[in-house]
Coordinates of C-alpha atoms in Angstrom, one line a residue:
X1 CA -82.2 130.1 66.1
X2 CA -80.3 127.3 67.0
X3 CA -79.9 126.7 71.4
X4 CA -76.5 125.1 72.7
X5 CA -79.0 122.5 74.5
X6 CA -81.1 121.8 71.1
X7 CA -80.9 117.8 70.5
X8 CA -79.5 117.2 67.3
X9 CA -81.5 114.7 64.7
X10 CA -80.5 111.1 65.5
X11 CA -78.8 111.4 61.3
X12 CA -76.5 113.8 62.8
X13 CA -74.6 112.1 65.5
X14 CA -70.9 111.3 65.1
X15 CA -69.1 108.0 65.5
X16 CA -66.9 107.9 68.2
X17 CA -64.2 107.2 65.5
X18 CA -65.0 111.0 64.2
X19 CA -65.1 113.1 67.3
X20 CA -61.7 111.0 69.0
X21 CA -59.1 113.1 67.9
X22 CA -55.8 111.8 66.5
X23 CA -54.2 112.1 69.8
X24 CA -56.4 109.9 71.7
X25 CA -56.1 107.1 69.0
X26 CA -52.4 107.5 69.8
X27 CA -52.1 107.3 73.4
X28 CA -55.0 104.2 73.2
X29 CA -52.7 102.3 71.3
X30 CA -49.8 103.5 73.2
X31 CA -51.5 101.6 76.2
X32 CA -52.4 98.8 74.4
X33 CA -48.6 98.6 73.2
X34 CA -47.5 98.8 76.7
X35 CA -48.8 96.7 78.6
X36 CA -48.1 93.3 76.0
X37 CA -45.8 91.1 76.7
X38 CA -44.7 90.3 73.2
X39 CA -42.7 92.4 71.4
X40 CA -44.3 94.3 68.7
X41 CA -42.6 95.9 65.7
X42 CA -45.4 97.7 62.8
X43 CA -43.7 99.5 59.8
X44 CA -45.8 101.1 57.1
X45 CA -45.7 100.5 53.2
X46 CA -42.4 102.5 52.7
X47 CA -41.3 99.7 54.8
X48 CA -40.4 102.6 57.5
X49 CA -41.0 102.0 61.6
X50 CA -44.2 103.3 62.6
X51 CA -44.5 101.8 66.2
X52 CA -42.7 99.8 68.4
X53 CA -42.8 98.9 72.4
X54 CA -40.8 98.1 75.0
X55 CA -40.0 94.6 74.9
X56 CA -39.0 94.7 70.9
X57 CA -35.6 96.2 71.3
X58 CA -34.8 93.2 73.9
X59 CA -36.0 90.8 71.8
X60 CA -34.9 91.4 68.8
X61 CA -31.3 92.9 70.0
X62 CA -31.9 96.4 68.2
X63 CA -30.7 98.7 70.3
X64 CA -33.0 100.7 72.2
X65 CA -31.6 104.2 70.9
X66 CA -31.6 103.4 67.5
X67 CA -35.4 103.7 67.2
X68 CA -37.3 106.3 65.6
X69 CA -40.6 106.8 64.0
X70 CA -39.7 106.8 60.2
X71 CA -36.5 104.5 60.5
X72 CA -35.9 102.6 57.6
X73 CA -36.8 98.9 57.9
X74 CA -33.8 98.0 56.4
X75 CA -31.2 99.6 58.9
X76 CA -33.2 97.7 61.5
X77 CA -31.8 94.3 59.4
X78 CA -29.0 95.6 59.5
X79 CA -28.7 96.2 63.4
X80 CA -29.9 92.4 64.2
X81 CA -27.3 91.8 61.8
X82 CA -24.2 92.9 63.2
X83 CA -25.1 92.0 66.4
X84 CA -25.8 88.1 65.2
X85 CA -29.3 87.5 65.5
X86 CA -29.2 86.0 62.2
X87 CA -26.1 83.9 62.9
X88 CA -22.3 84.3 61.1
X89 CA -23.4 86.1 58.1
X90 CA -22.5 88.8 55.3
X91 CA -24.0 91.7 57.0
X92 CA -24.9 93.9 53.9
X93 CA -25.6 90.5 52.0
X94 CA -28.0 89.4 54.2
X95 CA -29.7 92.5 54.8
X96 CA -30.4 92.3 50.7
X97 CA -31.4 89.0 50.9
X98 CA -34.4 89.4 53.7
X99 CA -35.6 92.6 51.8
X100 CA -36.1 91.1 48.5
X101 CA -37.8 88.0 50.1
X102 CA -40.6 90.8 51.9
X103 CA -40.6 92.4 48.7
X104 CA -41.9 89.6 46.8
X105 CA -43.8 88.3 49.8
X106 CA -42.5 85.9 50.6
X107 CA -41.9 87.0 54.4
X108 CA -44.8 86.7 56.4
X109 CA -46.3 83.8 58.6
X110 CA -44.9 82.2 61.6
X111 CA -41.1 81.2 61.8
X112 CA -39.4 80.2 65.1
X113 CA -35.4 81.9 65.6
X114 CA -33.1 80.8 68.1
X115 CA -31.2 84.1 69.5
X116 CA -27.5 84.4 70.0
X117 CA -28.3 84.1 74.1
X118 CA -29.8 80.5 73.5
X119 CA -33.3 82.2 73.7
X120 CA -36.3 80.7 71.5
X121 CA -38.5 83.5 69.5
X122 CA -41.5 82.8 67.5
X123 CA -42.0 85.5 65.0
X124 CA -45.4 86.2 63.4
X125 CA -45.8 88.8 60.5
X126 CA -48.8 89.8 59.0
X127 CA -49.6 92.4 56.6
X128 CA -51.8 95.7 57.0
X129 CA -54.8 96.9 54.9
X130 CA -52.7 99.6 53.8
X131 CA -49.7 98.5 52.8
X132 CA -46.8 97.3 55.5
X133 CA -46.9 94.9 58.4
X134 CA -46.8 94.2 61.7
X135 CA -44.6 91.9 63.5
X136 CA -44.7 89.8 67.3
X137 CA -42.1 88.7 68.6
X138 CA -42.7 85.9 71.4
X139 CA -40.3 84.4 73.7
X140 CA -41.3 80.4 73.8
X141 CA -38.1 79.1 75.1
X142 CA -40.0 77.8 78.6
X143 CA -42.3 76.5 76.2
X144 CA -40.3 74.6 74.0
X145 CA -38.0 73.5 77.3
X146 CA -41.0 72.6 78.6
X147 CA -42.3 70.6 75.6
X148 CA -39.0 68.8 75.6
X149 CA -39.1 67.4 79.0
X150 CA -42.9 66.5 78.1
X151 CA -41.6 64.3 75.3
X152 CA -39.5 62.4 76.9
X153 CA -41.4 61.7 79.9
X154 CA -44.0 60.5 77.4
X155 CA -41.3 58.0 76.2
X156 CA -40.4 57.1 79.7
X157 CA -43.7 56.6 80.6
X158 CA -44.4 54.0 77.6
X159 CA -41.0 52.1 78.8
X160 CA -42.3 52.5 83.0
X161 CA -45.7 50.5 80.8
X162 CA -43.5 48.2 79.3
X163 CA -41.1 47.2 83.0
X164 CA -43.2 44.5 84.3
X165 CA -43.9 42.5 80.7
X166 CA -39.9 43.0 79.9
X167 CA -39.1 41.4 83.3
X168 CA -41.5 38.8 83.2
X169 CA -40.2 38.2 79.1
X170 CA -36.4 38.2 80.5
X171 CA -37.6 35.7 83.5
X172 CA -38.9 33.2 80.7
X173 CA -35.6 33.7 78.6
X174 CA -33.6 33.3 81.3
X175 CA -35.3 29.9 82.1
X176 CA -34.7 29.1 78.3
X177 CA -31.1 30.0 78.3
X178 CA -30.8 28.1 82.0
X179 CA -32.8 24.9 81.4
X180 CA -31.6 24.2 77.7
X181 CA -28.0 24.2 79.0
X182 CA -28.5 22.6 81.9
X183 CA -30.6 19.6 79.1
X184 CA -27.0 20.8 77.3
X185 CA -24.5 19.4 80.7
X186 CA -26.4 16.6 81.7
X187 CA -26.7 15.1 77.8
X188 CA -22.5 15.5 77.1
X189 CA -22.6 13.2 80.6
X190 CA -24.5 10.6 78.6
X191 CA -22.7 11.4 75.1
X192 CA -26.0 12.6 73.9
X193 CA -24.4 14.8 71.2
X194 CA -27.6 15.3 69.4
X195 CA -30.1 16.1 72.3
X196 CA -26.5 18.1 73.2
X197 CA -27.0 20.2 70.8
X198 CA -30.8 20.9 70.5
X199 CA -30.0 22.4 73.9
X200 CA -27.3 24.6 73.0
X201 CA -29.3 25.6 70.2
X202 CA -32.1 26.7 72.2
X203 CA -30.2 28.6 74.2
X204 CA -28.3 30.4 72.1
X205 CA -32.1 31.5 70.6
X206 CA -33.1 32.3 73.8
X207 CA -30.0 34.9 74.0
X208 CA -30.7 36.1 70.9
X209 CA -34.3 36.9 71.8
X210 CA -33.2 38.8 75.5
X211 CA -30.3 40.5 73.0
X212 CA -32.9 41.6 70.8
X213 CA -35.3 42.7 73.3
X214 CA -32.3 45.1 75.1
X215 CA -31.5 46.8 71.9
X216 CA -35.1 47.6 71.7
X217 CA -35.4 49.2 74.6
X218 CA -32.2 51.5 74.7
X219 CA -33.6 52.9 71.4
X220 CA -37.1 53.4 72.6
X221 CA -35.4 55.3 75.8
X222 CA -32.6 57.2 74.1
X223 CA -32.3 60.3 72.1
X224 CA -30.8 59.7 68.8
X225 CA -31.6 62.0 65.5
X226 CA -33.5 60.4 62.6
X227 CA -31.9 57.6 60.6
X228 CA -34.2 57.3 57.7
X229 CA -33.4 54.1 55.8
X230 CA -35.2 51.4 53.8
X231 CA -37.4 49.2 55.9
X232 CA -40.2 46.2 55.6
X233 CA -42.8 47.3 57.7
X234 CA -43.7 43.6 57.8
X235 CA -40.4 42.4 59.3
X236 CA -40.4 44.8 62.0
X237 CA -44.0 44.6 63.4
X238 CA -43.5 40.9 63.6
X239 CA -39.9 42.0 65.1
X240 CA -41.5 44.1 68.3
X241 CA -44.6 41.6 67.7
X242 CA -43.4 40.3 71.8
X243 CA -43.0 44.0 73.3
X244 CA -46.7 44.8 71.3
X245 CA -47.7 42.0 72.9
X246 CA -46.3 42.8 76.8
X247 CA -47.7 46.4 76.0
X248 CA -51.1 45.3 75.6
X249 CA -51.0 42.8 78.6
X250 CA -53.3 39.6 78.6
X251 CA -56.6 41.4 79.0
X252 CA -55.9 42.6 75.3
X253 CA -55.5 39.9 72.9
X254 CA -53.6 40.8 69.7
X255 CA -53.7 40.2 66.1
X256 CA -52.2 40.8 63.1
X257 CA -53.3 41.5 59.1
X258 CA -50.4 41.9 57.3
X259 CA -50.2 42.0 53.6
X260 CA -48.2 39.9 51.5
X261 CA -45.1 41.4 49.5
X262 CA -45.3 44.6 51.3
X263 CA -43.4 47.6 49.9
X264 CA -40.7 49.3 51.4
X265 CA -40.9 52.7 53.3
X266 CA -38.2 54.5 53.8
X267 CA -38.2 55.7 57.6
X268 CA -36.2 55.7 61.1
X269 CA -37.1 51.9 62.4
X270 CA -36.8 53.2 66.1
X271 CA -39.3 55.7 65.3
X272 CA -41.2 53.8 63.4
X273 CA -41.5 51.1 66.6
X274 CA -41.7 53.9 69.2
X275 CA -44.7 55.0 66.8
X276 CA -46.4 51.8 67.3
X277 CA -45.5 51.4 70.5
X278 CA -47.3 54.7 71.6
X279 CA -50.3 53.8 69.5
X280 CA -50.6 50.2 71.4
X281 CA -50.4 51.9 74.6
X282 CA -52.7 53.8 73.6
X283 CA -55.6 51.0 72.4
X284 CA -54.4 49.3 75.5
X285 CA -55.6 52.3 78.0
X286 CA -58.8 52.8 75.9
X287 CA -59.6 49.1 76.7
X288 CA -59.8 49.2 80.6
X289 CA -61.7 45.9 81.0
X290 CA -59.9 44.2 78.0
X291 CA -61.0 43.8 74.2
X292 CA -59.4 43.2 70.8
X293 CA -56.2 45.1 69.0
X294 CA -55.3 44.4 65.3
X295 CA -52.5 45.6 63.5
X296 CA -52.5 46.1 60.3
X297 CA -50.5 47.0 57.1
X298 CA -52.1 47.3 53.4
X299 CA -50.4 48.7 50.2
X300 CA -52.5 51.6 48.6
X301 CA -52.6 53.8 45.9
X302 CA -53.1 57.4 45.0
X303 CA -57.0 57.6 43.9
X304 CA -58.5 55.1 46.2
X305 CA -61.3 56.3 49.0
X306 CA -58.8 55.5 51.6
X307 CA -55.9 57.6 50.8
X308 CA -55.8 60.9 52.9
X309 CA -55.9 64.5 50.9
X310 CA -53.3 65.5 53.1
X311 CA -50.5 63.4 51.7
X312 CA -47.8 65.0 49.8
X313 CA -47.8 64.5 46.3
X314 CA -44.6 63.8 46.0
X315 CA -45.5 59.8 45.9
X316 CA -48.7 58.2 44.5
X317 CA -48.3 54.8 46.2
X318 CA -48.3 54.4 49.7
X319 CA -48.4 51.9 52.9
X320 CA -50.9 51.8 55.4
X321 CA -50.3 50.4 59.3
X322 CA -53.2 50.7 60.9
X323 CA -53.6 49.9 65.2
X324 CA -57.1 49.0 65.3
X325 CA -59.0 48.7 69.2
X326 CA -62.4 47.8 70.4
X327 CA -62.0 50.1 72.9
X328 CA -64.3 53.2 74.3
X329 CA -63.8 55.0 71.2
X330 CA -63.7 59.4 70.6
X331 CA -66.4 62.0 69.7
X332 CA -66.3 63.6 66.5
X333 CA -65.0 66.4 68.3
X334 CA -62.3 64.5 70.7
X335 CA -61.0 62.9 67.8
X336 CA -60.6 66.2 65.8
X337 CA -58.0 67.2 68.5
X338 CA -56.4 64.1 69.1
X339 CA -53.6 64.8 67.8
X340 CA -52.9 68.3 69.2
X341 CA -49.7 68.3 71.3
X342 CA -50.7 68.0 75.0
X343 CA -54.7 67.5 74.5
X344 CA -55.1 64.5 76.1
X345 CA -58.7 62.3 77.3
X346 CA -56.6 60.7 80.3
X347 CA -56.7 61.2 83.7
X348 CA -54.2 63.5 85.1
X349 CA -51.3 62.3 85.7
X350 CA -52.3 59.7 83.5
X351 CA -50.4 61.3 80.2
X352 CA -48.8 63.8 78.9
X353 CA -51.2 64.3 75.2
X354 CA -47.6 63.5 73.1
X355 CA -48.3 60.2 72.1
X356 CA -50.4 60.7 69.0
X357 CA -48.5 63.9 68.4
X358 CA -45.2 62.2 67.8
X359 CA -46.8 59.8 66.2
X360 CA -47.6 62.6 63.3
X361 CA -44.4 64.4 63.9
X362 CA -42.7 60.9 62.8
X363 CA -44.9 60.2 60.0
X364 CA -44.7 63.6 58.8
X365 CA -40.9 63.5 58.9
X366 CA -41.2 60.6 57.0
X367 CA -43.2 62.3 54.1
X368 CA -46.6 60.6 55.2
X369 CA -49.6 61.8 57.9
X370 CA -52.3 60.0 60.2
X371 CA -56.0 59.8 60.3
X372 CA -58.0 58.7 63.0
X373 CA -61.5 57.0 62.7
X374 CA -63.3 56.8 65.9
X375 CA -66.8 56.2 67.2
X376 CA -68.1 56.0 70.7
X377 CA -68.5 52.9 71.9
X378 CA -66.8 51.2 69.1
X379 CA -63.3 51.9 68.9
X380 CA -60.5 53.3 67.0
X381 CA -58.5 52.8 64.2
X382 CA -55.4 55.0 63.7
X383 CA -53.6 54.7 60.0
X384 CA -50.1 55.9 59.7
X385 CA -49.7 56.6 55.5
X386 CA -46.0 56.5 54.6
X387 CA -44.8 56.5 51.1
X388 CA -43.5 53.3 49.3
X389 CA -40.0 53.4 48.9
X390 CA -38.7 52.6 45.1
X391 CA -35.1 51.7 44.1
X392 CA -33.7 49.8 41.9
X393 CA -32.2 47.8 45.1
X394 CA -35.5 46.8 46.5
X395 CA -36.2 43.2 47.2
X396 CA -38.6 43.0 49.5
X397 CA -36.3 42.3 52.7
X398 CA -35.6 45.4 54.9
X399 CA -32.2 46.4 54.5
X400 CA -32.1 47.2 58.1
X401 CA -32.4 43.3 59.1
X402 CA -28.5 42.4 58.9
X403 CA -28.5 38.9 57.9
X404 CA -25.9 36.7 60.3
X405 CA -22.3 36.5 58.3
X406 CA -20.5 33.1 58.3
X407 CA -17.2 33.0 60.1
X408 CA -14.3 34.3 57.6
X409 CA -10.6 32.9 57.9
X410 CA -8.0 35.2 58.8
X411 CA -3.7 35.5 57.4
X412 CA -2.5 34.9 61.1
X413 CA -2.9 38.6 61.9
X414 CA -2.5 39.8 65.3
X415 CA -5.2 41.4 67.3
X416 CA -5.1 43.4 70.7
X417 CA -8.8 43.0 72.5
X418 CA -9.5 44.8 75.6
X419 CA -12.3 44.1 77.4
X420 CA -13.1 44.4 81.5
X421 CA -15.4 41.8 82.2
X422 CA -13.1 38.2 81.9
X423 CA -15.9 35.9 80.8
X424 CA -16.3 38.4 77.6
X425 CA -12.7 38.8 76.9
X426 CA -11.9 34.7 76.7
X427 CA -15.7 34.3 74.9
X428 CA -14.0 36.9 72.2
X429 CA -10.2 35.4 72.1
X430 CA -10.7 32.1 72.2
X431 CA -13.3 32.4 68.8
X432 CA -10.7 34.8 67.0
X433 CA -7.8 32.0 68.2
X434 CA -9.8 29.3 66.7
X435 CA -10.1 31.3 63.1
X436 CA -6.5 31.3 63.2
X437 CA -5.7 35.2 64.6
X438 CA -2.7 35.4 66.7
X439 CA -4.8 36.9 69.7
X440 CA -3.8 39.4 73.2
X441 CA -6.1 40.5 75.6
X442 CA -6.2 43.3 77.8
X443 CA -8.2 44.1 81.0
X444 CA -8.5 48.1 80.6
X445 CA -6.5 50.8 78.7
X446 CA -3.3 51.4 80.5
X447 CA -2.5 47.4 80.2
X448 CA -3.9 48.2 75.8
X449 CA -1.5 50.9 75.5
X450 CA 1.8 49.2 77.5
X451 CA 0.5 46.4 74.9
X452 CA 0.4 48.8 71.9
X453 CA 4.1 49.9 72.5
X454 CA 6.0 46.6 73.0
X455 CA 4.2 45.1 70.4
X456 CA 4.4 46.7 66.8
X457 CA 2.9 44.1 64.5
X458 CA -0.6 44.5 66.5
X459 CA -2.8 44.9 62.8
X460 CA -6.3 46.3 64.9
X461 CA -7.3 47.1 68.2
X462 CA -10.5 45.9 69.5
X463 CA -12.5 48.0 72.6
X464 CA -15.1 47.6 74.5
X465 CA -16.0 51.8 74.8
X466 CA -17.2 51.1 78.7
X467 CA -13.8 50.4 80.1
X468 CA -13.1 51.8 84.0
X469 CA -10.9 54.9 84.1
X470 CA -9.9 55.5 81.0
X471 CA -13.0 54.9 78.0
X472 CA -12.5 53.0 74.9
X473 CA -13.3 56.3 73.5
X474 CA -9.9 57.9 75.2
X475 CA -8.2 55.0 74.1
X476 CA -9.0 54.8 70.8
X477 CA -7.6 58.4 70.7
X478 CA -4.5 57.6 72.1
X479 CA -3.5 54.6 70.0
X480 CA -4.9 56.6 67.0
X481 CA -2.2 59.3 67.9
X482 CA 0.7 56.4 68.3
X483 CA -0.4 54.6 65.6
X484 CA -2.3 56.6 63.0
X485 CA -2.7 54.1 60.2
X486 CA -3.9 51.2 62.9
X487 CA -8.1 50.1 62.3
X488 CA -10.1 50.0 65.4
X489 CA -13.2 48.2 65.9
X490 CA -15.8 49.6 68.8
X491 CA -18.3 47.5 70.7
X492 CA -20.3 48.4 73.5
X493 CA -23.9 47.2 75.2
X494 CA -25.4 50.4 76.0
X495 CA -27.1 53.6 74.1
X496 CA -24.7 55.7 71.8
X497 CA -22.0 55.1 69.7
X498 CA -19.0 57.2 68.3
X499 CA -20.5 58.0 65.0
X500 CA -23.0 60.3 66.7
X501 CA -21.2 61.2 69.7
X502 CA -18.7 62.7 67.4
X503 CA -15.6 61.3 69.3
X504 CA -13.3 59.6 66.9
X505 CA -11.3 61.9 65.7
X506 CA -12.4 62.2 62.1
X507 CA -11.2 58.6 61.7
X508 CA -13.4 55.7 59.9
X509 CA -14.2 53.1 62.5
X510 CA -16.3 50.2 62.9
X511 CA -18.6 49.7 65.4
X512 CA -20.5 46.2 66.9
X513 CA -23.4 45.8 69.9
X514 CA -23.1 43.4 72.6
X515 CA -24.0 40.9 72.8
X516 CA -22.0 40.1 69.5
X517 CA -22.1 36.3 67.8
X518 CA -18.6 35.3 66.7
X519 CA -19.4 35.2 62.9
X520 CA -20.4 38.5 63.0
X521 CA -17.9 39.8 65.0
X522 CA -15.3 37.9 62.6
X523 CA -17.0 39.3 59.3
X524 CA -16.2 42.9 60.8
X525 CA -13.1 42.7 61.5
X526 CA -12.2 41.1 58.1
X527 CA -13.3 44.2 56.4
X528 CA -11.6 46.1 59.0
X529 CA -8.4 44.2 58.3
X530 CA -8.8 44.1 53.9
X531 CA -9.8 48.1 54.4
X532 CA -6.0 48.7 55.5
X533 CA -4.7 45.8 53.2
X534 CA -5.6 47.4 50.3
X535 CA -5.2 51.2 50.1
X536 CA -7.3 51.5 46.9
X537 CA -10.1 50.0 48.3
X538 CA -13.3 52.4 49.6
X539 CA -12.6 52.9 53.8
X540 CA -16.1 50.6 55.5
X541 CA -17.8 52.0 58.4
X542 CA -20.5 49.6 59.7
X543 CA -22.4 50.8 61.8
X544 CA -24.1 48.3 64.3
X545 CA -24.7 49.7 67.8
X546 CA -28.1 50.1 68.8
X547 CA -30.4 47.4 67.3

């Protein structure tokens, strides 16, 4: 006879699973539910909701009384629906598409959403043992705000690098542009013409150089979207070869091993420099007491040791550019998370752990990745891989190099300029005057438009788009609603340009960075010009603001 206080054999003991009842499971997971900040959503294999807590109705705009144990997944797709979570859509069509994607499995993973209030969610849906799913919702938008401002004061940072090598660069152009004219005055004097004109010509490189070296850095400090196009990594390494150089300062010295007849890649060129850039900083930090950097580029095939397994397939030949440092070098470990966004070996303060992660966000972008190969004590080599480009175009000269027109003639046509600064504006007429334009200048748009209306036979208006008071951009609208069929050309020396900014009215334009030569500036206005002589011929936009 058994004793309520007999000890049972050890083999007869329950789990704990076995003696908690039902109920307890329930109100454990209830708690559990509760108290998480992301929103959670679980429905079973009938695809019916089985749980749910409080932050899921607010994040995914169902509405709170709608919910029900059982409720068919479906009418919860259609809720988010018509309230516009997934943008302006056929309700019942979309509803139809989302379930026959989760039929066929094809709906699970991690996808971001941006809500109809601007908010950021990352959703993450993973299937159950027994059929179904569950789903959290998170709300990331601090994060991704927060990541934002991160990347850009990354890119700042790299230009705040960069200030005291640019100004020390623009000192020595400056004495170029300064001395060479001053060798310029002194030999007219003397009727030197030859020694003249060595000076001038020295000059005008030296302009050319402090021109280039502006356009760089607006578009290393702007934000512009991608513009992948055709490019000879060569030409633009040995392009930014003097900003590599100020990057690295003197305790660094620089090389580079580039490979003959390199192939084209088809990438953004600013990205593509801001890229290096980051990667020379970089070498340059991981070099305290000074060393050696090399940069690289190499043409490689699918196949060979050195090609990553991580490349998409999508091209078997490929280009290398590789920074190479003797510099302290990574762990194995170190260098497995370098390029995590924000993981970073610097001090604080030091940096923000984006450089090497936009360096893979461009390269992937651009179809390619990045490996690292580091060793302590040794140094670093970081490759990017990006896929040749092919066409029956190529040549081996990067299209995105403009090569310097020769002046073209004009028919006598006349031409309205406005332009603030006075130095400019007589630069400007007195070249289009000597091609043979018939040529009126204006100091800002009021005078442009008084212009515009007592003078009818004005055949193209050319703005600068930084006027006072009233922008070239206004302006252009305004003589664009007077005279509809009239061609406009844009110039400006800073970031942006009316092709991205979206403010030309739908209208083809033509746009040209300061500081402009005369040749070039005459080539654009020519096509400009032909464009509305010729009504069968295609409308030309070139585009030319920004580097």
């Amino acid at each position: 006879m058994s004793h309520p206080n007999d000890v049972k054999p050890a083999s007869s003991y329950s789990t704990s699973e076995d003696v908690d009842p039902p109920s307890a499971k329930a109100n454990r997971l209830q708690v559990v539910l509760a108290g998480m900040t992301d929103g959670v959503m679980m429905i079973d294999a009938e695809l019916r909701l089985v749980e749910w807590n409080a932050q899921f109705p607010d994040f995914t705009g169902v509405p709170e009384r709608l919910l029900r144990v059982g409720l068919p997944f479906e009418d919860i797709l259609r809720a988010q629906a018509s309230v516009g979570e997934f943008g302006e859509v056929d309700v019942e069509a979309e509803v139809g598409r989302r379930l026959a994607r989760l039929r066929a499995g094809a709906s699970s993973g991690t996808i971001e959403r941006k809500r109809p209030n601007g908010r950021i969610m990352e959703l993450r849906r993973n299937p159950l043992a027994d059929g179904g799913f569950v789903t959290l919702y998170t709300d990331i938008t601090v994060r991704r705000h927060a990541e934002d401002q991160l990347r850009q004061a990354q890119k700042m940072e790299a230009v705040g690098h960069l200030t005291g090598g640019v100004a020390h660069d623009f000192n020595n152009l400056l004495m170029i542009i300064l001395g060479n004219l001053d060798v310029a005055e002194r030999s007219l004097k003397s009727l030197d013409l030859d020694r003249a004109g060595r000076g001038i010509e020295r000059a005008r490189s030296g302009a050319r150089r402090g021109a280039a070296l502006t356009q760089r850095l607006l578009a290393f400090s702007r934000r512009q979207p991608r513009e992948p196009q055709p490019v000879d990594p060569n030409t633009l390494i040995t392009d930014l070869s003097d900003l590599i150089r100020q990057s690295a300062t003197t305790r660094v010295s620089v090389e580079f091993a580039l490979v003959k007849q390199p192939w084209l890649v088809l990438a953004d060129p600013n990205q593509l420099e801001i890229a290096l850039l980051n990667l020379v900083v970089n070498a340059r930090d991981a070099m305290p007491k000074g060393g050696s950097l090399t940069i690289e580029t190499a043409k490689i095939t699918r196949g060979s040791q050195s090609v990553s397994a991580s490349l998409q397939p999508a091209s078997s030949e490929f280009v290398q550019i590789t920074v190479r440092d003797s510099g302290t070098g990574m762990s194995r470990e170190v260098a497995a998370r370098a390029i995590e966004p924000f993981f970073t070996t610097k001090e604080a303060g030091k940096g923000t752990g984006l450089g090497l992660y936009q360096v893979l966000d461009f390269a992937m972008q651009a179809g390619g990745h990045v490996t690292i190969d580091s060793e302590l004590g040794v140094g670093t080599a970081v490759t990017i891989h990006l896929p040749r480009f092919a066409s029956a175009g190529a040549s081996g000269v990067a299209p995105h190099r403009s090569i310097e027109p020769s002046p073209v003639s004009s028919f006598g046509e006349k031409i309205l300029i406005v332009e603030n600064e006075s130095e400019i504006l007589t630069y400007t007429m007195e070249g289009l005057e000597a091609l043979g334009y018939q040529v009126i200048g204006a100091r800002d748009a009021s005078s442009a438009l008084t212009i515009l209306e007592a003078t009818p036979d004005v055949a193209l208006l050319f703005t600068d788009l930084g006027l006072p008071g009233i922008s070239g951009y206004q302006l252009s609208a305004e003589a664009a609603r007077r005279r509809p069929d009239l061609p406009i050309v844009f110039t400006s020396g800073g970031p942006g340009d009316p092709l991205h900014r979206g403010e030309t009215s739908g209208r083809e334009v033509a746009c040209i960075a300061k500081p402009y030569a005369l040749p070039k500036l005459a080539h654009t206005i020519r096509l400009a010009l032909d464009t509305r002589r010729d009504p069968k011929s295609p409308v030309v936009v070139q585009q030319d603001l920004g580097g």
